[in-house]
PDB file of C-alpha atoms in Angstrom:
ATOM      1  CA  UNK A   1      -5.170 -12.215  56.454  1.00 44.00           C
ATOM      2  CA  UNK A   2      -4.719  -9.846  59.323  1.00 45.00           C
ATOM      3  CA  UNK A   3      -3.312  -6.406  58.457  1.00 45.00           C
ATOM      4  CA  UNK A   4      -0.244  -6.987  60.650  1.00 45.00           C
ATOM      5  CA  UNK A   5       0.646 -10.158  58.721  1.00 42.00           C
ATOM      6  CA  UNK A   6       0.288  -8.311  55.416  1.00 38.00           C
ATOM      7  CA  UNK A   7       2.487  -5.486  56.674  1.00 37.00           C
ATOM      8  CA  UNK A   8       5.102  -7.976  57.865  1.00 37.00           C
ATOM      9  CA  UNK A   9       5.077  -9.785  54.495  1.00 39.00           C
ATOM     10  CA  UNK A  10       5.363  -6.475  52.642  1.00 39.00           C
ATOM     11  CA  UNK A  11       8.355  -5.447  54.741  1.00 37.00           C
ATOM     12  CA  UNK A  12      10.061  -8.764  54.074  1.00 40.00           C
ATOM     13  CA  UNK A  13       9.560  -8.478  50.340  1.00 43.00           C
ATOM     14  CA  UNK A  14      10.245  -4.756  49.970  1.00 42.00           C
ATOM     15  CA  UNK A  15      14.062  -4.852  50.012  1.00 45.00           C
ATOM     16  CA  UNK A  16      14.141  -7.602  47.380  1.00 42.00           C
ATOM     17  CA  UNK A  17      11.623  -5.812  45.206  1.00 40.00           C
ATOM     18  CA  UNK A  18      13.562  -2.550  45.388  1.00 42.00           C
ATOM     19  CA  UNK A  19      16.654  -3.990  43.648  1.00 42.00           C
ATOM     20  CA  UNK A  20      16.861  -5.085  40.035  1.00 43.00           C
ATOM     21  CA  UNK A  21      17.301  -8.829  39.631  1.00 45.00           C
ATOM     22  CA  UNK A  22      20.825  -8.477  38.222  1.00 48.00           C
ATOM     23  CA  UNK A  23      22.124  -6.308  41.082  1.00 52.00           C
ATOM     24  CA  UNK A  24      24.872  -7.962  43.073  1.00 59.00           C
ATOM     25  CA  UNK A  25      26.132  -6.773  46.427  1.00 61.00           C
ATOM     26  CA  UNK A  26      29.314  -4.738  46.155  1.00 63.00           C
ATOM     27  CA  UNK A  27      32.323  -6.688  47.374  1.00 59.00           C
ATOM     28  CA  UNK A  28      35.135  -4.374  48.322  1.00 71.00           C
ATOM     29  CA  UNK A  29      38.630  -5.762  48.175  1.00 85.00           C
ATOM     30  CA  UNK A  30      41.613  -4.516  50.106  1.00 92.00           C
ATOM     31  CA  UNK A  31      44.537  -3.967  47.706  1.00 94.00           C
ATOM     32  CA  UNK A  32      47.082  -4.178  50.549  1.00 93.00           C
ATOM     33  CA  UNK A  33      45.716  -7.552  51.686  1.00 95.00           C
ATOM     34  CA  UNK A  34      45.541  -8.815  48.107  1.00 96.00           C
ATOM     35  CA  UNK A  35      49.170  -7.903  47.440  1.00 96.00           C
ATOM     36  CA  UNK A  36      50.325  -9.239  50.811  1.00 95.00           C
ATOM     37  CA  UNK A  37      48.472 -12.499  50.192  1.00 95.00           C
ATOM     38  CA  UNK A  38      50.289 -12.887  46.861  1.00 97.00           C
ATOM     39  CA  UNK A  39      53.688 -12.330  48.447  1.00 97.00           C
ATOM     40  CA  UNK A  40      52.837 -14.694  51.296  1.00 97.00           C
ATOM     41  CA  UNK A  41      51.729 -17.357  48.809  1.00 97.00           C
ATOM     42  CA  UNK A  42      55.095 -16.893  47.056  1.00 98.00           C
ATOM     43  CA  UNK A  43      56.823 -17.139  50.469  1.00 97.00           C
ATOM     44  CA  UNK A  44      58.464 -13.782  49.864  1.00 98.00           C
ATOM     45  CA  UNK A  45      58.544 -12.964  53.568  1.00 98.00           C
ATOM     46  CA  UNK A  46      60.618  -9.736  53.376  1.00 97.00           C
ATOM     47  CA  UNK A  47      58.286  -8.272  50.726  1.00 97.00           C
ATOM     48  CA  UNK A  48      55.196  -9.332  52.684  1.00 97.00           C
ATOM     49  CA  UNK A  49      56.622  -7.735  55.817  1.00 98.00           C
ATOM     50  CA  UNK A  50      57.357  -4.482  53.975  1.00 97.00           C
ATOM     51  CA  UNK A  51      53.870  -4.319  52.428  1.00 97.00           C
ATOM     52  CA  UNK A  52      52.139  -5.058  55.724  1.00 98.00           C
ATOM     53  CA  UNK A  53      54.309  -2.716  57.775  1.00 98.00           C
ATOM     54  CA  UNK A  54      53.336   0.060  55.349  1.00 97.00           C
ATOM     55  CA  UNK A  55      49.657  -0.957  55.540  1.00 97.00           C
ATOM     56  CA  UNK A  56      49.792  -0.840  59.356  1.00 98.00           C
ATOM     57  CA  UNK A  57      51.320   2.644  59.209  1.00 98.00           C
ATOM     58  CA  UNK A  58      48.360   3.779  57.072  1.00 97.00           C
ATOM     59  CA  UNK A  59      45.716   1.934  59.089  1.00 97.00           C
ATOM     60  CA  UNK A  60      46.912   0.762  62.529  1.00 98.00           C
ATOM     61  CA  UNK A  61      43.381  -0.303  63.470  1.00 98.00           C
ATOM     62  CA  UNK A  62      43.233  -3.182  60.977  1.00 97.00           C
ATOM     63  CA  UNK A  63      43.487  -6.538  62.775  1.00 98.00           C
ATOM     64  CA  UNK A  64      44.122  -8.427  59.519  1.00 97.00           C
ATOM     65  CA  UNK A  65      47.210  -6.328  58.800  1.00 98.00           C
ATOM     66  CA  UNK A  66      48.653  -7.035  62.249  1.00 98.00           C
ATOM     67  CA  UNK A  67      47.848 -10.737  61.982  1.00 98.00           C
ATOM     68  CA  UNK A  68      49.489 -11.190  58.584  1.00 98.00           C
ATOM     69  CA  UNK A  69      52.438  -8.977  59.495  1.00 98.00           C
ATOM     70  CA  UNK A  70      53.141 -11.192  62.515  1.00 98.00           C
ATOM     71  CA  UNK A  71      52.667 -14.277  60.340  1.00 98.00           C
ATOM     72  CA  UNK A  72      55.156 -13.041  57.731  1.00 98.00           C
ATOM     73  CA  UNK A  73      57.716 -12.283  60.441  1.00 98.00           C
ATOM     74  CA  UNK A  74      57.193 -15.680  62.073  1.00 98.00           C
ATOM     75  CA  UNK A  75      57.622 -17.519  58.774  1.00 98.00           C
ATOM     76  CA  UNK A  76      60.659 -15.500  57.704  1.00 97.00           C
ATOM     77  CA  UNK A  77      64.289 -16.103  58.526  1.00 95.00           C
ATOM     78  CA  UNK A  78      65.322 -15.533  62.156  1.00 95.00           C
ATOM     79  CA  UNK A  79      61.935 -14.233  63.375  1.00 97.00           C
ATOM     80  CA  UNK A  80      61.805 -11.577  66.084  1.00 98.00           C
ATOM     81  CA  UNK A  81      59.344 -13.369  68.344  1.00 98.00           C
ATOM     82  CA  UNK A  82      58.786 -10.274  70.486  1.00 98.00           C
ATOM     83  CA  UNK A  83      57.526  -8.468  67.390  1.00 98.00           C
ATOM     84  CA  UNK A  84      55.481 -11.517  66.407  1.00 98.00           C
ATOM     85  CA  UNK A  85      53.736 -11.623  69.791  1.00 98.00           C
ATOM     86  CA  UNK A  86      53.239  -7.841  69.787  1.00 98.00           C
ATOM     87  CA  UNK A  87      51.351  -7.868  66.479  1.00 98.00           C
ATOM     88  CA  UNK A  88      49.293 -11.013  67.100  1.00 98.00           C
ATOM     89  CA  UNK A  89      48.232  -9.547  70.433  1.00 98.00           C
ATOM     90  CA  UNK A  90      47.384  -6.242  68.754  1.00 98.00           C
ATOM     91  CA  UNK A  91      45.243  -8.097  66.210  1.00 98.00           C
ATOM     92  CA  UNK A  92      43.381  -9.758  69.086  1.00 98.00           C
ATOM     93  CA  UNK A  93      43.053  -6.484  70.985  1.00 98.00           C
ATOM     94  CA  UNK A  94      41.428  -4.984  67.891  1.00 98.00           C
ATOM     95  CA  UNK A  95      39.314  -8.072  67.188  1.00 98.00           C
ATOM     96  CA  UNK A  96      39.150 -10.580  70.065  1.00 98.00           C
ATOM     97  CA  UNK A  97      37.250 -12.999  67.806  1.00 97.00           C
ATOM     98  CA  UNK A  98      39.917 -13.044  65.063  1.00 98.00           C
ATOM     99  CA  UNK A  99      40.224 -16.767  64.445  1.00 97.00           C
ATOM    100  CA  UNK A 100      43.373 -16.492  62.315  1.00 97.00           C
ATOM    101  CA  UNK A 101      45.202 -14.547  65.005  1.00 98.00           C
ATOM    102  CA  UNK A 102      44.223 -17.129  67.638  1.00 98.00           C
ATOM    103  CA  UNK A 103      45.498 -19.964  65.449  1.00 98.00           C
ATOM    104  CA  UNK A 104      48.752 -18.266  64.509  1.00 98.00           C
ATOM    105  CA  UNK A 105      49.429 -17.004  68.024  1.00 98.00           C
ATOM    106  CA  UNK A 106      48.960 -20.564  69.301  1.00 98.00           C
ATOM    107  CA  UNK A 107      51.472 -21.762  66.702  1.00 98.00           C
ATOM    108  CA  UNK A 108      53.891 -19.003  67.753  1.00 98.00           C
ATOM    109  CA  UNK A 109      53.633 -20.164  71.357  1.00 98.00           C
ATOM    110  CA  UNK A 110      54.561 -23.672  70.219  1.00 98.00           C
ATOM    111  CA  UNK A 111      57.648 -22.223  68.525  1.00 97.00           C
ATOM    112  CA  UNK A 112      58.861 -20.913  71.889  1.00 98.00           C
ATOM    113  CA  UNK A 113      57.833 -24.050  73.791  1.00 97.00           C
ATOM    114  CA  UNK A 114      54.805 -22.609  75.593  1.00 98.00           C
ATOM    115  CA  UNK A 115      52.258 -25.417  75.210  1.00 98.00           C
ATOM    116  CA  UNK A 116      49.820 -24.112  77.871  1.00 98.00           C
ATOM    117  CA  UNK A 117      49.435 -20.760  76.056  1.00 98.00           C
ATOM    118  CA  UNK A 118      48.943 -22.564  72.718  1.00 98.00           C
ATOM    119  CA  UNK A 119      46.174 -24.605  74.349  1.00 98.00           C
ATOM    120  CA  UNK A 120      44.546 -21.401  75.637  1.00 98.00           C
ATOM    121  CA  UNK A 121      44.165 -20.234  72.041  1.00 98.00           C
ATOM    122  CA  UNK A 122      42.856 -23.646  70.998  1.00 97.00           C
ATOM    123  CA  UNK A 123      40.239 -23.291  73.732  1.00 97.00           C
ATOM    124  CA  UNK A 124      39.370 -19.789  72.502  1.00 97.00           C
ATOM    125  CA  UNK A 125      38.905 -21.163  68.973  1.00 97.00           C
ATOM    126  CA  UNK A 126      36.738 -23.959  70.320  1.00 95.00           C
ATOM    127  CA  UNK A 127      34.404 -21.292  71.714  1.00 95.00           C
ATOM    128  CA  UNK A 128      34.524 -19.119  68.577  1.00 96.00           C
ATOM    129  CA  UNK A 129      33.832 -21.877  66.074  1.00 94.00           C
ATOM    130  CA  UNK A 130      30.230 -23.052  66.329  1.00 84.00           C
ATOM    131  CA  UNK A 131      31.173 -26.086  64.307  1.00 84.00           C
ATOM    132  CA  UNK A 132      34.795 -27.011  63.840  1.00 81.00           C
ATOM    133  CA  UNK A 133      36.661 -24.455  61.742  1.00 94.00           C
ATOM    134  CA  UNK A 134      39.945 -24.760  59.883  1.00 96.00           C
ATOM    135  CA  UNK A 135      41.767 -22.538  62.393  1.00 97.00           C
ATOM    136  CA  UNK A 136      40.738 -24.844  65.251  1.00 97.00           C
ATOM    137  CA  UNK A 137      41.645 -27.986  63.269  1.00 96.00           C
ATOM    138  CA  UNK A 138      45.021 -26.598  62.192  1.00 97.00           C
ATOM    139  CA  UNK A 139      46.025 -25.501  65.688  1.00 98.00           C
ATOM    140  CA  UNK A 140      44.811 -28.776  67.182  1.00 97.00           C
ATOM    141  CA  UNK A 141      46.970 -30.664  64.664  1.00 98.00           C
ATOM    142  CA  UNK A 142      50.001 -28.468  65.410  1.00 98.00           C
ATOM    143  CA  UNK A 143      49.569 -29.083  69.149  1.00 98.00           C
ATOM    144  CA  UNK A 144      49.234 -32.850  68.602  1.00 98.00           C
ATOM    145  CA  UNK A 145      52.405 -32.888  66.515  1.00 97.00           C
ATOM    146  CA  UNK A 146      54.210 -30.801  69.138  1.00 97.00           C
ATOM    147  CA  UNK A 147      53.143 -33.159  71.905  1.00 97.00           C
ATOM    148  CA  UNK A 148      54.217 -36.218  69.863  1.00 96.00           C
ATOM    149  CA  UNK A 149      57.772 -34.944  69.418  1.00 92.00           C
ATOM    150  CA  UNK A 150      60.345 -36.610  71.660  1.00 87.00           C
ATOM    151  CA  UNK A 151      61.450 -34.294  74.426  1.00 76.00           C
TER     152      UNK A 151
END
């Protein structure tokens, strides 16, 4: 073998050889997101909103916090749609590729009767998802159901 091929092979194998076989990558969890996810699963919208509002105050640069905060407002009683749009748009400003924010923002636009804007977010998801993703499928279904409703 040529020396360059041996060097290349050694570099490929070196990181694997440096770690013990039982070493797993460290997965860090976000306690605020874990707790918010539990309250969202329980449909405790006021508690989810409170947890996420506090999380945003601590870390305003977290797109997931903004996305789930807007979601919990939208799902709660008498949603303030201006606040919903503000936080979904902030999530997308922070992370323009945030698939969840695109899906949920599209659904929010359907709530206020803005089908063209919902379709813009469906188009964005179509570009973001190499193969179909659940966010694309869910928004596409919501748009189809919206369009099927008698006007």
